[in-house]
XYZ file of C-alpha atoms in Angstrom:
239
model
C 113.522 175.738 116.483
C 111.419 173.819 119.041
C 111.061 170.749 116.825
C 114.801 170.623 116.168
C 115.483 170.707 119.908
C 112.940 167.944 120.552
C 114.406 165.689 117.854
C 117.940 166.329 119.096
C 116.858 165.376 122.614
C 115.212 162.190 121.393
C 118.373 161.283 119.491
C 120.327 161.548 122.735
C 117.970 159.375 124.806
C 117.278 156.861 122.021
C 118.904 153.482 122.602
C 118.319 149.803 121.905
C 115.417 148.491 123.939
C 113.808 151.889 124.533
C 110.234 152.159 123.335
C 109.884 155.764 122.117
C 106.628 156.944 120.572
C 105.814 160.411 119.266
C 102.567 162.214 118.441
C 103.213 165.023 115.956
C 101.520 167.499 113.650
C 103.239 167.336 111.261
C 106.039 164.766 111.428
C 108.983 166.926 110.373
C 111.785 164.345 110.558
C 111.842 160.575 110.479
C 114.094 159.083 113.144
C 115.242 155.453 113.189
C 114.076 153.444 116.169
C 111.039 155.628 116.925
C 107.340 155.006 116.363
C 105.945 158.291 115.050
C 102.214 159.013 114.885
C 100.813 161.762 112.666
C 97.862 163.748 114.049
C 94.874 163.776 111.709
C 92.060 165.890 113.142
C 89.719 165.230 110.193
C 89.998 161.507 110.862
C 89.441 162.077 114.589
C 93.067 161.543 115.594
C 93.900 164.520 117.821
C 96.908 164.907 120.103
C 94.773 163.725 123.029
C 93.400 160.680 121.180
C 96.836 159.833 119.852
C 98.259 159.960 123.357
C 95.587 157.643 124.713
C 96.316 155.219 121.903
C 100.093 155.111 122.338
C 99.846 154.661 126.109
C 98.421 151.201 125.416
C 101.776 150.326 123.832
C 103.565 150.935 127.139
C 106.172 153.435 125.867
C 109.235 154.361 127.896
C 109.464 157.831 126.360
C 106.735 159.961 124.811
C 107.150 163.054 122.661
C 104.123 165.274 122.099
C 104.691 167.784 119.320
C 102.740 170.508 121.111
C 100.418 170.860 124.096
C 97.563 172.833 122.557
C 94.656 172.163 124.894
C 93.731 171.178 128.443
C 92.966 167.562 127.558
C 96.390 166.986 125.991
C 98.063 168.735 128.939
C 96.262 166.528 131.451
C 97.140 163.281 129.667
C 100.782 164.407 129.325
C 101.011 165.157 133.061
C 99.314 161.904 134.015
C 101.704 160.015 131.721
C 104.688 161.608 133.466
C 103.254 160.703 136.866
C 102.909 157.041 135.856
C 106.598 156.652 135.035
C 106.888 157.818 131.431
C 109.480 160.366 130.367
C 107.530 163.005 128.444
C 108.865 165.728 126.140
C 106.666 168.408 124.636
C 106.386 172.084 123.687
C 104.084 174.868 124.817
C 103.810 178.530 123.828
C 105.008 180.927 126.556
C 107.342 183.918 126.800
C 109.881 182.258 129.093
C 110.580 179.063 131.011
C 108.678 180.053 134.155
C 105.678 180.896 132.007
C 105.257 177.212 131.113
C 104.378 176.449 134.737
C 101.709 179.133 134.972
C 100.440 178.237 131.484
C 99.699 174.688 132.630
C 97.719 176.196 135.493
C 95.782 178.351 133.025
C 94.940 175.144 131.165
C 93.336 173.730 134.290
C 96.158 171.485 135.498
C 96.153 171.383 139.292
C 99.308 172.802 140.822
C 100.093 169.611 142.753
C 100.117 167.668 139.469
C 102.473 170.159 137.799
C 104.744 170.252 140.844
C 104.918 166.453 140.955
C 105.446 165.797 137.253
C 107.621 168.607 135.883
C 111.405 168.195 135.820
C 112.713 170.982 133.604
C 111.678 173.646 131.108
C 113.777 175.002 128.243
C 112.816 178.332 126.683
C 114.492 179.275 123.432
C 114.662 181.876 120.702
C 116.514 181.885 117.395
C 118.808 184.844 116.741
C 120.504 185.581 113.451
C 124.270 185.078 113.320
C 126.363 187.994 112.072
C 127.881 187.314 108.671
C 131.537 186.422 109.363
C 132.620 188.010 106.077
C 131.284 191.507 106.623
C 130.444 192.068 110.288
C 131.839 195.366 111.528
C 133.767 195.733 114.757
C 133.303 198.800 116.929
C 134.607 199.809 120.314
C 132.341 200.865 123.155
C 133.263 201.995 126.656
C 131.990 200.403 129.820
C 130.077 203.581 130.686
C 128.389 203.794 127.278
C 127.428 200.140 127.358
C 126.022 200.118 130.884
C 124.079 203.325 130.235
C 122.094 201.550 127.519
C 122.268 197.946 128.789
C 122.774 197.966 132.596
C 122.858 194.173 132.797
C 125.473 193.611 130.088
C 127.936 190.912 131.280
C 131.175 192.789 131.924
C 134.174 191.566 133.891
C 135.770 193.657 136.602
C 138.251 196.086 135.054
C 136.790 195.664 131.567
C 136.629 199.335 130.566
C 136.428 198.986 126.798
C 134.859 196.284 124.687
C 134.841 195.323 121.005
C 131.398 194.392 119.723
C 130.107 193.756 116.221
C 127.280 195.091 114.092
C 125.803 193.972 110.786
C 126.822 195.483 107.467
C 125.881 193.336 104.466
C 127.703 191.790 101.512
C 127.009 189.482 98.576
C 127.704 186.398 100.712
C 124.778 187.197 103.042
C 122.550 188.789 100.381
C 123.250 192.172 101.979
C 121.382 191.250 105.167
C 124.417 191.319 107.434
C 123.471 187.940 108.860
C 124.068 184.327 107.850
C 122.500 181.442 109.756
C 120.864 181.351 113.171
C 121.884 180.420 116.695
C 119.793 179.260 119.637
C 119.404 181.456 122.710
C 118.375 179.373 125.715
C 117.006 179.465 129.223
C 116.968 176.253 131.286
C 114.773 176.096 134.378
C 115.417 173.082 136.607
C 112.527 172.351 138.932
C 113.899 172.173 142.486
C 112.055 171.946 145.804
C 111.649 175.725 146.074
C 110.061 175.950 142.642
C 107.808 172.986 143.422
C 106.600 174.758 146.543
C 106.053 178.010 144.654
C 104.047 176.073 142.075
C 101.895 174.562 144.836
C 101.392 178.048 146.285
C 100.104 179.408 142.941
C 103.082 181.777 142.669
C 103.314 184.132 139.702
C 105.624 183.535 136.773
C 107.914 186.347 137.938
C 108.239 184.803 141.404
C 109.118 181.429 139.897
C 111.599 183.084 137.534
C 113.291 184.951 140.407
C 113.659 181.691 142.329
C 115.141 179.958 139.274
C 117.631 182.808 138.776
C 118.544 182.520 142.446
C 119.279 178.835 141.829
C 121.597 179.695 138.941
C 119.385 179.872 135.861
C 120.792 181.893 132.961
C 117.936 183.865 131.396
C 117.235 184.242 127.687
C 118.430 187.839 127.885
C 121.647 186.907 129.687
C 122.433 184.137 127.211
C 121.695 186.485 124.321
C 123.987 189.204 125.682
C 126.739 186.619 126.160
C 126.449 185.789 122.457
C 126.720 189.500 121.673
C 129.905 189.705 123.740
C 131.309 186.665 121.921
C 130.717 188.382 118.574
C 128.168 185.826 117.412
C 125.312 188.285 116.988
C 124.508 191.963 117.474
C 122.910 193.955 120.276
C 120.159 194.965 117.862
C 119.353 191.354 117.001
C 119.103 190.250 120.625
C 116.871 193.210 121.457
C 114.695 192.221 118.499
C 114.178 188.584 119.472
C 114.011 188.946 123.260
C 111.374 191.272 124.655
């Protein structure tokens, strides 16, 4: 789902006169108005080399398919610091983990703090089949015993949730399609300072939650409450 999110973002920021260049492996979609470069390691064209090459073209916006190594991370950060808007992906468990991951890759904290604007973490959860999903009632006490942080309103003593069943329309899986579960961390002054202070991922996450961030788990449980997916599915995709 990361590539889909990146392409959707580029579609939003794409406009006449914007010079947008991507470095990808592989190029999954062709978008009008973009210059897209395919990584070819055998030919010596790595993410890092591709980035160096496209910077000579003075792009306004750069998309790096994935930050896989320290060299690519450093060039991406330096590009952001020199006025380019940079989008990329990195493998971590949550949004705060991206900040500490850059540190693990050797990026100095002052560079991360100065260049990073936001981090989106996401998971894909299966959507309950609308034709066969089964409703069931659960009391507030039962729900909070098993999921203490389930989003309940005051006075909400009984809730209708849904579980999977299976039918011919969903090939007896109980699910049909997938939905994104998101966590958006906006880098504010407190998070910049924590980054400079080499704070842990959990400390950064706590600060982001204090500033209003909805976690992956919270967003997933909201989708359970809305009947989009099941408790079991959210517990499966979000550790």
